[in-house]
Coordinates of C-alpha atoms in Angstrom, one line a residue:
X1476 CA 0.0 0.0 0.0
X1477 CA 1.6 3.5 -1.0
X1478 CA 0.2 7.1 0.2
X1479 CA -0.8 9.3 -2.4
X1480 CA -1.3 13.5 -1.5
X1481 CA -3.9 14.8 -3.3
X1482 CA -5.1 18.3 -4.1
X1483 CA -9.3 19.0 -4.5
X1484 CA -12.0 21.3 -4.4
X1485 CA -15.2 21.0 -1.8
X1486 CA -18.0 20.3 -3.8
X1487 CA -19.7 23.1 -4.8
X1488 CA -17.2 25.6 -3.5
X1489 CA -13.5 27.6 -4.1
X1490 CA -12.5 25.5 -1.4
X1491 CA -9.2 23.8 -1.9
X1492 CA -8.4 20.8 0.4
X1493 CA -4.9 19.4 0.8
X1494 CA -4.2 15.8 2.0
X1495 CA -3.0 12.2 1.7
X1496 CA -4.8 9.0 0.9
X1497 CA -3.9 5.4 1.6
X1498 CA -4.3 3.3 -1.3
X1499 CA -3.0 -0.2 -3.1
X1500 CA -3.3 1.9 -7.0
X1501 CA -3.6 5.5 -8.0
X1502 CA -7.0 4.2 -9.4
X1503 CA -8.6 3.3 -5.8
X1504 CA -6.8 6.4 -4.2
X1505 CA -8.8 9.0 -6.6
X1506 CA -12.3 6.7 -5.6
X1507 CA -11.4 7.5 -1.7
X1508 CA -11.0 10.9 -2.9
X1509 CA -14.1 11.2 -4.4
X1510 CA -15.7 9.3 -1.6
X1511 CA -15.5 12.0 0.7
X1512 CA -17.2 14.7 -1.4
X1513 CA -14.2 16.3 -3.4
X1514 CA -13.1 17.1 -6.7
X1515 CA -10.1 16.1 -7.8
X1516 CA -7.5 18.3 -9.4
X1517 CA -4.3 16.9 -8.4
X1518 CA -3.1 13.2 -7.1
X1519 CA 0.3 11.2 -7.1
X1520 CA 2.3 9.5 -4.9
X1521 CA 4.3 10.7 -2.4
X1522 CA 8.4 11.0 -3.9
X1523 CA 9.1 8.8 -1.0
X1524 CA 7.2 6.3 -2.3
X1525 CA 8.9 6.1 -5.8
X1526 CA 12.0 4.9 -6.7
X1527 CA 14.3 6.0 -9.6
X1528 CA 13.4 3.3 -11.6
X1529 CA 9.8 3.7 -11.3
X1530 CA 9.9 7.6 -12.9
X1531 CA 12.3 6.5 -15.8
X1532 CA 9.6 3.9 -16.4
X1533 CA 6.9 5.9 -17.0
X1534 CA 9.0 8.1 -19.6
X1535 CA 7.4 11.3 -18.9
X1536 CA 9.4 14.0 -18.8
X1537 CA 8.2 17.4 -17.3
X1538 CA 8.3 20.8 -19.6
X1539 CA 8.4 18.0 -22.9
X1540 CA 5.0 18.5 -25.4
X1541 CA 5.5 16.3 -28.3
X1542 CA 4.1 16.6 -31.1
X1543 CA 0.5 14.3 -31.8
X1544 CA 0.6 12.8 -35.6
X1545 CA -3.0 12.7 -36.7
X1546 CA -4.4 9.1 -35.1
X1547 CA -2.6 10.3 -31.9
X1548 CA -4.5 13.0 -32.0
X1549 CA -7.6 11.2 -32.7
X1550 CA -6.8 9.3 -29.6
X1551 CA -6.4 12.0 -27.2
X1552 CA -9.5 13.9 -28.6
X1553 CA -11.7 11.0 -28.0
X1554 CA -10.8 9.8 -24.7
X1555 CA -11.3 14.0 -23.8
X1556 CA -14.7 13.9 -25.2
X1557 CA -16.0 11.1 -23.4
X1558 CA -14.5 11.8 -20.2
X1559 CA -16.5 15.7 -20.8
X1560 CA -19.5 14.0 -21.8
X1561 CA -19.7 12.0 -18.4
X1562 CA -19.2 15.0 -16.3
X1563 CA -15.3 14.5 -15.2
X1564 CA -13.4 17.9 -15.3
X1565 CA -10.3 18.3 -17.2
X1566 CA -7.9 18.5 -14.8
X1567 CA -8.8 14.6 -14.0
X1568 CA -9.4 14.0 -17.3
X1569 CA -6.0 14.9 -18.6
X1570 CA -4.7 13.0 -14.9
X1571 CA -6.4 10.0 -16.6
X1572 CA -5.2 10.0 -20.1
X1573 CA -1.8 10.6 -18.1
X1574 CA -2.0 7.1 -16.7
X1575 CA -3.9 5.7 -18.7
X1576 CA -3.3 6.2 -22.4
X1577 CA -1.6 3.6 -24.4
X1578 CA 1.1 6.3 -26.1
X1579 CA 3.8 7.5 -24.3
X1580 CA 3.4 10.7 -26.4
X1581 CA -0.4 10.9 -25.6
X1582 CA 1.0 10.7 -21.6
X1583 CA 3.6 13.3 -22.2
X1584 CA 1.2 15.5 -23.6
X1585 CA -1.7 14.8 -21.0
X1586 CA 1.0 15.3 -18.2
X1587 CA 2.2 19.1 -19.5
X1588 CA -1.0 20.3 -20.3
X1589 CA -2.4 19.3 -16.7
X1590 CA 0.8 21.1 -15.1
X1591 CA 0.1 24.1 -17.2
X1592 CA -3.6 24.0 -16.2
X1593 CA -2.9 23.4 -12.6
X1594 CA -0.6 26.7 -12.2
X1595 CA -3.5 28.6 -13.6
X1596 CA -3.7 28.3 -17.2
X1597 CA -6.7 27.3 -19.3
X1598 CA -7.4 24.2 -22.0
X1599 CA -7.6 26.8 -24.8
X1600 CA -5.0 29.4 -23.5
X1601 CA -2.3 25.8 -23.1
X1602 CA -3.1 24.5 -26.0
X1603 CA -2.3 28.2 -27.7
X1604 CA 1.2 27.9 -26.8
X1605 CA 1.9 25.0 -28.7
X1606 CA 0.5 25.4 -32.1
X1607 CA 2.7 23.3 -34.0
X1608 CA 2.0 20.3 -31.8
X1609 CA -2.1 20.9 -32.2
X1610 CA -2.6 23.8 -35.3
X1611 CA -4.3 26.1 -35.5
X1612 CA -7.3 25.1 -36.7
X1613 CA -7.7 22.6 -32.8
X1614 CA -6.7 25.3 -31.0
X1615 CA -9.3 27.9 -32.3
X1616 CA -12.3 25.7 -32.1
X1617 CA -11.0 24.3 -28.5
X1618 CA -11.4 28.0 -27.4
X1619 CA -14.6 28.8 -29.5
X1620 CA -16.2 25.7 -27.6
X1621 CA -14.3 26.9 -24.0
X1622 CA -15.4 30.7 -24.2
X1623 CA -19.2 29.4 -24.8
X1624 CA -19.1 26.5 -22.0
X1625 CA -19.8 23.6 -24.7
X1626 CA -16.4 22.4 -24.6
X1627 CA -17.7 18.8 -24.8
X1628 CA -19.8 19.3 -27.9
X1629 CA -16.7 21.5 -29.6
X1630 CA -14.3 18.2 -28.9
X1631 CA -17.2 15.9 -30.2
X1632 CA -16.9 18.3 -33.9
X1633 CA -13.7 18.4 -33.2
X1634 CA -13.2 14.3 -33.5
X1635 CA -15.6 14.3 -36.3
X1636 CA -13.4 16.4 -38.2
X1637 CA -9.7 15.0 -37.1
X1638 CA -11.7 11.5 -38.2
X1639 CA -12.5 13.0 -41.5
X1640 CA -8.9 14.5 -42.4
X1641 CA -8.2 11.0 -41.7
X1642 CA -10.2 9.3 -44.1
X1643 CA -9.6 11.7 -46.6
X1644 CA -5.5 11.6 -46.0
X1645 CA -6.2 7.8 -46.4
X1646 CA -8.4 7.6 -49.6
X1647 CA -5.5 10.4 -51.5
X1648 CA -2.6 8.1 -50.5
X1649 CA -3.9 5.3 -51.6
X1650 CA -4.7 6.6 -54.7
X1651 CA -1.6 7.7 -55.2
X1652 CA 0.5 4.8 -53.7
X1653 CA -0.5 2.4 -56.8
X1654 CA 1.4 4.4 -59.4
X1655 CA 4.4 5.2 -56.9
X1656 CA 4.8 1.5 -56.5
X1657 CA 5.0 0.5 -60.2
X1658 CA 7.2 3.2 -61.1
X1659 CA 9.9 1.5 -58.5
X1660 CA 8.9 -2.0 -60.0
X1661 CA 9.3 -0.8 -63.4
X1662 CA 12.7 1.3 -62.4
X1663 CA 14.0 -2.5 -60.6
X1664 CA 13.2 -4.0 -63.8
X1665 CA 15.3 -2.0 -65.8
X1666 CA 18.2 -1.9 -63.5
X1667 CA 17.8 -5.8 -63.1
X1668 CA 17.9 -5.9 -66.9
X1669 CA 20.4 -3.6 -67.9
X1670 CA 23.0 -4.1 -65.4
X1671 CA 22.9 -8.9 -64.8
X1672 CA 21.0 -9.2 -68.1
X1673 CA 22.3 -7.0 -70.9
X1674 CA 26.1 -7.9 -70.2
X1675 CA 26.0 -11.4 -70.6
X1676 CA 24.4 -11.4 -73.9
X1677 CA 27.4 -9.0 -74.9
X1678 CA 29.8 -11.9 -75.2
X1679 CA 27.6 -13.5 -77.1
X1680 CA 26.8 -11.0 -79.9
X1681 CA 30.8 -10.0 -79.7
X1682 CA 31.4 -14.0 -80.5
X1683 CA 29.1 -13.3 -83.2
X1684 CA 31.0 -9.7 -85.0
X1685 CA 27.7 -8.1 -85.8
X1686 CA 27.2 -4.4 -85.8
X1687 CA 24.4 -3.6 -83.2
X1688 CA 21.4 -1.8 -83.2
X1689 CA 21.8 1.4 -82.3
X1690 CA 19.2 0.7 -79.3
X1691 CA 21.1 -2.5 -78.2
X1692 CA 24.4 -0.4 -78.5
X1693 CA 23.4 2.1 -76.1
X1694 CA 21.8 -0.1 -73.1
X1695 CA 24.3 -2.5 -73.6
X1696 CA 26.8 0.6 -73.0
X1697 CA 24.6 1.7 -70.3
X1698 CA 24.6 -1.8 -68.5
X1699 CA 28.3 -1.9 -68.6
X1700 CA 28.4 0.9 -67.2
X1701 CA 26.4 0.4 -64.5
X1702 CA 28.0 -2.8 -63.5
X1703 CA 30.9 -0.9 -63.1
X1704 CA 30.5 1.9 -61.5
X1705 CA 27.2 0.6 -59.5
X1706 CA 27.8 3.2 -56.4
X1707 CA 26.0 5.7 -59.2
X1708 CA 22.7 3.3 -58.5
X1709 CA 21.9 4.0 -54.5
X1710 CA 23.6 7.4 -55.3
X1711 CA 21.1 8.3 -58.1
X1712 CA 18.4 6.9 -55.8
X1713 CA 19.3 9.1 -53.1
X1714 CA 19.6 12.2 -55.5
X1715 CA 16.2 11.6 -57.0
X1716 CA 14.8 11.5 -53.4
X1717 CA 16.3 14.5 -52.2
X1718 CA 15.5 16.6 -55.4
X1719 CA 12.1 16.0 -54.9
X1720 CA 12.0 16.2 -51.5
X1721 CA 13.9 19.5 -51.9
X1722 CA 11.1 20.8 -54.7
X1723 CA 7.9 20.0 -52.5
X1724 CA 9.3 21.6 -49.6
X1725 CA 11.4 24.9 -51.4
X1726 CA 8.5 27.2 -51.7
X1727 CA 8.9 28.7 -55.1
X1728 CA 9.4 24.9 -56.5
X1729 CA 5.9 24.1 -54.4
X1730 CA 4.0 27.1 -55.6
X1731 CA 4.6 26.5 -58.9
X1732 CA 4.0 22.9 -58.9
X1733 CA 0.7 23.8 -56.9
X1734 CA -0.3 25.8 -60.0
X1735 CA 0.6 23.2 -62.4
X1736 CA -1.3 20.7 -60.6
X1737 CA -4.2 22.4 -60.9
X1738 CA -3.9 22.6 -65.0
X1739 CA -4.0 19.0 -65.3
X1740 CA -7.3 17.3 -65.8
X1741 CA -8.6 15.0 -63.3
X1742 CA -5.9 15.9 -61.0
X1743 CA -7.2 18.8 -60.8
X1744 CA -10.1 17.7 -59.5
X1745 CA -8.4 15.6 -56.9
X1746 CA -6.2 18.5 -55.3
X1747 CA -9.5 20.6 -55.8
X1748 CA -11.8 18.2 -54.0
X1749 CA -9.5 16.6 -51.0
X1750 CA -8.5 20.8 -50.4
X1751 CA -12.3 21.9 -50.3
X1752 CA -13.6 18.7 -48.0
X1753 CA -11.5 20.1 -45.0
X1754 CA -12.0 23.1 -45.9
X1755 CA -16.3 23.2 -45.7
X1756 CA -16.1 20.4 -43.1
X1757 CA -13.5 23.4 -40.7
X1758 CA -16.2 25.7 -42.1
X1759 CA -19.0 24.0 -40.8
X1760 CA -17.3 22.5 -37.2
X1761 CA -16.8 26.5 -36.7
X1762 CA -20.0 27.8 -38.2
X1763 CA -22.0 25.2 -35.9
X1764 CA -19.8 26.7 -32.9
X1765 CA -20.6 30.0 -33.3
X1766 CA -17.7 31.6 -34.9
X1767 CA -18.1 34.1 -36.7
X1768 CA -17.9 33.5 -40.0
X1769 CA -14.9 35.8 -41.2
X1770 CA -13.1 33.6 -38.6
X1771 CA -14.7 30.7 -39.7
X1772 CA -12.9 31.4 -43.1
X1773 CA -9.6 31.9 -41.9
X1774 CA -9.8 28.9 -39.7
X1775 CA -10.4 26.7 -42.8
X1776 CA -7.9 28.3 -45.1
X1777 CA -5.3 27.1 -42.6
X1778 CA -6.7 23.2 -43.8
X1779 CA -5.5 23.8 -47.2
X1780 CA -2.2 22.7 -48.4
X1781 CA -2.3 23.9 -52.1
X1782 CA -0.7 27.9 -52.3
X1783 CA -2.8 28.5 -55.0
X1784 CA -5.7 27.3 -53.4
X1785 CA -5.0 29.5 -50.3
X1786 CA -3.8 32.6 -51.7
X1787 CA -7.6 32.6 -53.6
X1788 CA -9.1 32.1 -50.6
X1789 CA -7.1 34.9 -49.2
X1790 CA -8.5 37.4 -51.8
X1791 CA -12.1 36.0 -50.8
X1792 CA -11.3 36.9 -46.9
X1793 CA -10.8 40.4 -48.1
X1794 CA -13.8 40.6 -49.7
X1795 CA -16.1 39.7 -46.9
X1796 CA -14.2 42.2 -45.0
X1797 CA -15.3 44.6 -47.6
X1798 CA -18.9 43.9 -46.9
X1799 CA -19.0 40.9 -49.7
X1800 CA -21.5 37.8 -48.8
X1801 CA -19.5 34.7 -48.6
X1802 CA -21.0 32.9 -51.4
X1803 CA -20.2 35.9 -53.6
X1804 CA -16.7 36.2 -52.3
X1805 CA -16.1 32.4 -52.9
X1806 CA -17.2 32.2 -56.3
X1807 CA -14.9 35.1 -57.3
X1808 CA -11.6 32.5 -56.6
X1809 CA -13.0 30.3 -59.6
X1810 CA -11.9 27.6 -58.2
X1811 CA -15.0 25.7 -55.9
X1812 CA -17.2 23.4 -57.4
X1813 CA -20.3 25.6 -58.1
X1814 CA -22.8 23.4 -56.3
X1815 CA -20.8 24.0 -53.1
X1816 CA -21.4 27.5 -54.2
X1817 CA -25.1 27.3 -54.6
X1818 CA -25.4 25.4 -51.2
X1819 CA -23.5 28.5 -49.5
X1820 CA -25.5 31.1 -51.5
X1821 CA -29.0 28.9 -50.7
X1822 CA -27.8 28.9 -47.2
X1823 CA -27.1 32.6 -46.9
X1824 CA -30.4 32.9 -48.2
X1825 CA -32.5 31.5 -46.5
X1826 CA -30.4 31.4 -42.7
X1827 CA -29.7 28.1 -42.9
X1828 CA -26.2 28.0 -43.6
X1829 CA -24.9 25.8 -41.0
X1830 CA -27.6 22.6 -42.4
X1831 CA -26.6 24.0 -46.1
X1832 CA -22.4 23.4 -45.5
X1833 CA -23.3 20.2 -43.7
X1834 CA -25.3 19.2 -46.8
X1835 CA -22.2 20.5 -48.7
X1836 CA -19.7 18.3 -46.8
X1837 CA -21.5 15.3 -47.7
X1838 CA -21.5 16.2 -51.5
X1839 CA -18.2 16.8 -51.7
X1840 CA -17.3 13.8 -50.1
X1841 CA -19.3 12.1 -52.6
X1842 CA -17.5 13.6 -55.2
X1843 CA -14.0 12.8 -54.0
X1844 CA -15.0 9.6 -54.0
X1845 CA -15.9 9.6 -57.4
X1846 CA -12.8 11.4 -58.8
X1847 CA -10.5 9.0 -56.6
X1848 CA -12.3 5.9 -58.6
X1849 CA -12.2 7.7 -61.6
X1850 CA -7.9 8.2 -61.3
X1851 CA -7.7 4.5 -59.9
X1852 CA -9.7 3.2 -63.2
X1853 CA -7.4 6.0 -65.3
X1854 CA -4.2 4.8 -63.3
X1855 CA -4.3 0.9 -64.4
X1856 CA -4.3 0.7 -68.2
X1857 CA -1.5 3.6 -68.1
X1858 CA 0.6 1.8 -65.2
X1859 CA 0.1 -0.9 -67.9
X1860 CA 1.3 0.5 -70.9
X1861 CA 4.0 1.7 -69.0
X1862 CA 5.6 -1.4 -67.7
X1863 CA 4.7 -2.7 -71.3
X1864 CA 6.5 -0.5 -73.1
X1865 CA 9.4 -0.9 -71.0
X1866 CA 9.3 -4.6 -71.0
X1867 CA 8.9 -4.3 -75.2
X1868 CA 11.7 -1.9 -75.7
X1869 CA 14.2 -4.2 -73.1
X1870 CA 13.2 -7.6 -75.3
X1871 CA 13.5 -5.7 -78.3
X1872 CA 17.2 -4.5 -77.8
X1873 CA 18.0 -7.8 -76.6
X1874 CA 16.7 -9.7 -80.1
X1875 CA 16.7 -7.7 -82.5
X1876 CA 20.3 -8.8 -83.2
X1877 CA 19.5 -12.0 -83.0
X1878 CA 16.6 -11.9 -85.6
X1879 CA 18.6 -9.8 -87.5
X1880 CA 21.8 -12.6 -88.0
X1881 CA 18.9 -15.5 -88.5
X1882 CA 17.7 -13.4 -91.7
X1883 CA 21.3 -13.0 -92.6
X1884 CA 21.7 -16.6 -92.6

């Protein structure tokens, strides 16, 4: 049995009480707390109690936020929400995700945001000074939710949103992960071929003193080559990795490949689409909160990853600041789907815009759906003819000598 101090509030007071609790788990102690009438802000055992070992177990380490991926934050969202839909205050919520949650980071991040909390800070105002951890877009509707008391119902948006970026994030990488894949099986093929295949017919056709075709000439040269000086292989790899690494992340590079992106049919529709679904879904998770709807704007700009995109949106903002309606504003970026338009102008209308951008959530989803099967259905027969003409143009180079000394015969 260890003794725990604790640190509550008399129910239904300001009163804090101080004191220590026999117990066999940290579980029963904050039951005997709550036993005799208190609320719980603060429990753990007493630093005689634990040893060395025992805090380098747990892992956490005070004054550390990591950063949540997306699922993490999923994780901690939902545990938050239903521990605020039973009741349980968010000092011994966060106290139970510390202990509790499967993730170390999840406990790290539990365990700083209930220290900062505990010396006087808020959920919203914490969360504020860590926006790269959270974003903005978390932290905005956490204190939109806070400042009108319906916290719980803000985190229960909130999840269905993070469990929508989700879905989405999954459905675009998938699509794309089919065509990534055979270009690195059709770039193995080629290497396997040119470098272990190509050379060893080279004897043979050298046995033979025929002039090659000029294809055969140049990936035999090539294999050679290769086989030689094979360091250039992983090398050329590496180099093709960081280049386009370097060009997604170098913002003039991503601009203008943003642009380009959105010149290209059907992908245009796919950046369009997966941009615009977190975009109205933000929109209407803030809208639904009560923010107002300039805010609302800026909140889901922040979702969008194409520059194009956003700097469009930008001009929109501007306009609504000038007195524009939102619908109006929108449509003058060219660049949403008109019936998303319609729904926001019908909305505006008739004062029903938070039912009109859940209704518009719902087609857009449906239509990223459709332009994701469309691309998968697009993306076979090319991948196809691809690996086709690659396999053709290898076999060719390899007997066209050979048909070419049998009609010589």
């Amino acid at each position: 049995m260890a003794t725990y101090s604790y640190t509550a509030y008399k129910n239904g007071t300001n009163e804090v009480v101080k004191g220590k609790v026999d117990a066999d788990s940290l579980r029963e102690a904050r039951n005997e707390v709550r036993k005799k009438g208190l609320v719980l802000t603060h429990i753990s055992e007493d630093n005689q109690n634990l040893t060395a070992r025992e805090v380098k177990k747990s892992g956490i380490k005070p004054g550390v936020m990591p950063k949540l991926g997306l699922r993490e934050q999923i994780d901690f969202t939902s545990t938050l929400q239903i521990l605020a839909a039973a009741g349980i205050p968010i000092i011994e919520s966060l106290l139970f995700i510390e202990n509790d949650a499967a993730k170390l980071k999840i406990r790290q991040v539990a365990s700083e945001l209930r220290r900062q909390i505990m010396q006087g800070g808020t959920f919203s105002g914490t969360l504020s000074k860590y926006p790269e951890q959270f974003g903005q877009v978390y932290i905005g509707l956490v204190k939109t939710g806070e400042d009108a008391g319906e916290l719980e119902k803000t985190l229960d948006r909130l999840l269905e949103l993070l469990n929508k970026q989700a879905a989405i994030r999954t459905k675009v990488i998938g699509t794309l992960l089919y065509p990534a894949f055979v270009i690195l099986l059709a770039a193995f093929i080629v290497i396997v071929m040119l470098v272990f295949v190509f050379p060893v017919f080279k004897e043979m056709f050298d046995t033979m003193g025929m002039t090659l075709p000029w294809i055969t000439q140049k990936l035999m040269d090539m294999g050679i080559f290769l086989k030689k000086n094979w360091i250039i292989i992983p090398v050329g790899f590496a180099a093709i990795v960081f280049t386009i690494n370097f060009l997604l992340k170098w913002k003039p590079s991503r601009w203008k490949i943003d642009d380009i992106v959105l010149k290209i049919p059907v992908l245009d529709n796919l950046m369009q689409f997966s941009n615009f679904a977190n975009f109205i879904a933000v929109m209407q998770v803030a809208y639904d909160a009560g923010v107002p709807i300039l805010e609302c704007l800026y909140l889901a700009k922040l979702t969008l990853t194409n520059h194009t995109l956003d700097t469009r949106v930008e001009e929109a903002a501007i306009k609504i600041q000038q007195g524009q309606h939102l619908s109006a504003a929108l449509s003058s970026t060219r660049t949403m789907p008109k019936m998303i338009l319609f729904m926001i102008s019908t909305g505006e209308q008739s004062g029903r815009l938070g039912d009109m951008l859940g209704q518009a959530v719902s087609y857009i989803d449906k239509a990223l759906d459709n332009v994701i099967d469309i691309m998968t259905k697009m993306i076979e027969p090319i991948m196809l003819i691809v690996i086709g003409a690659i396999v053709l143009t290898l076999a060719a180079a390899l007997y066209l000598p050979l048909f070419a000394s049998y009609m010589g015969m």
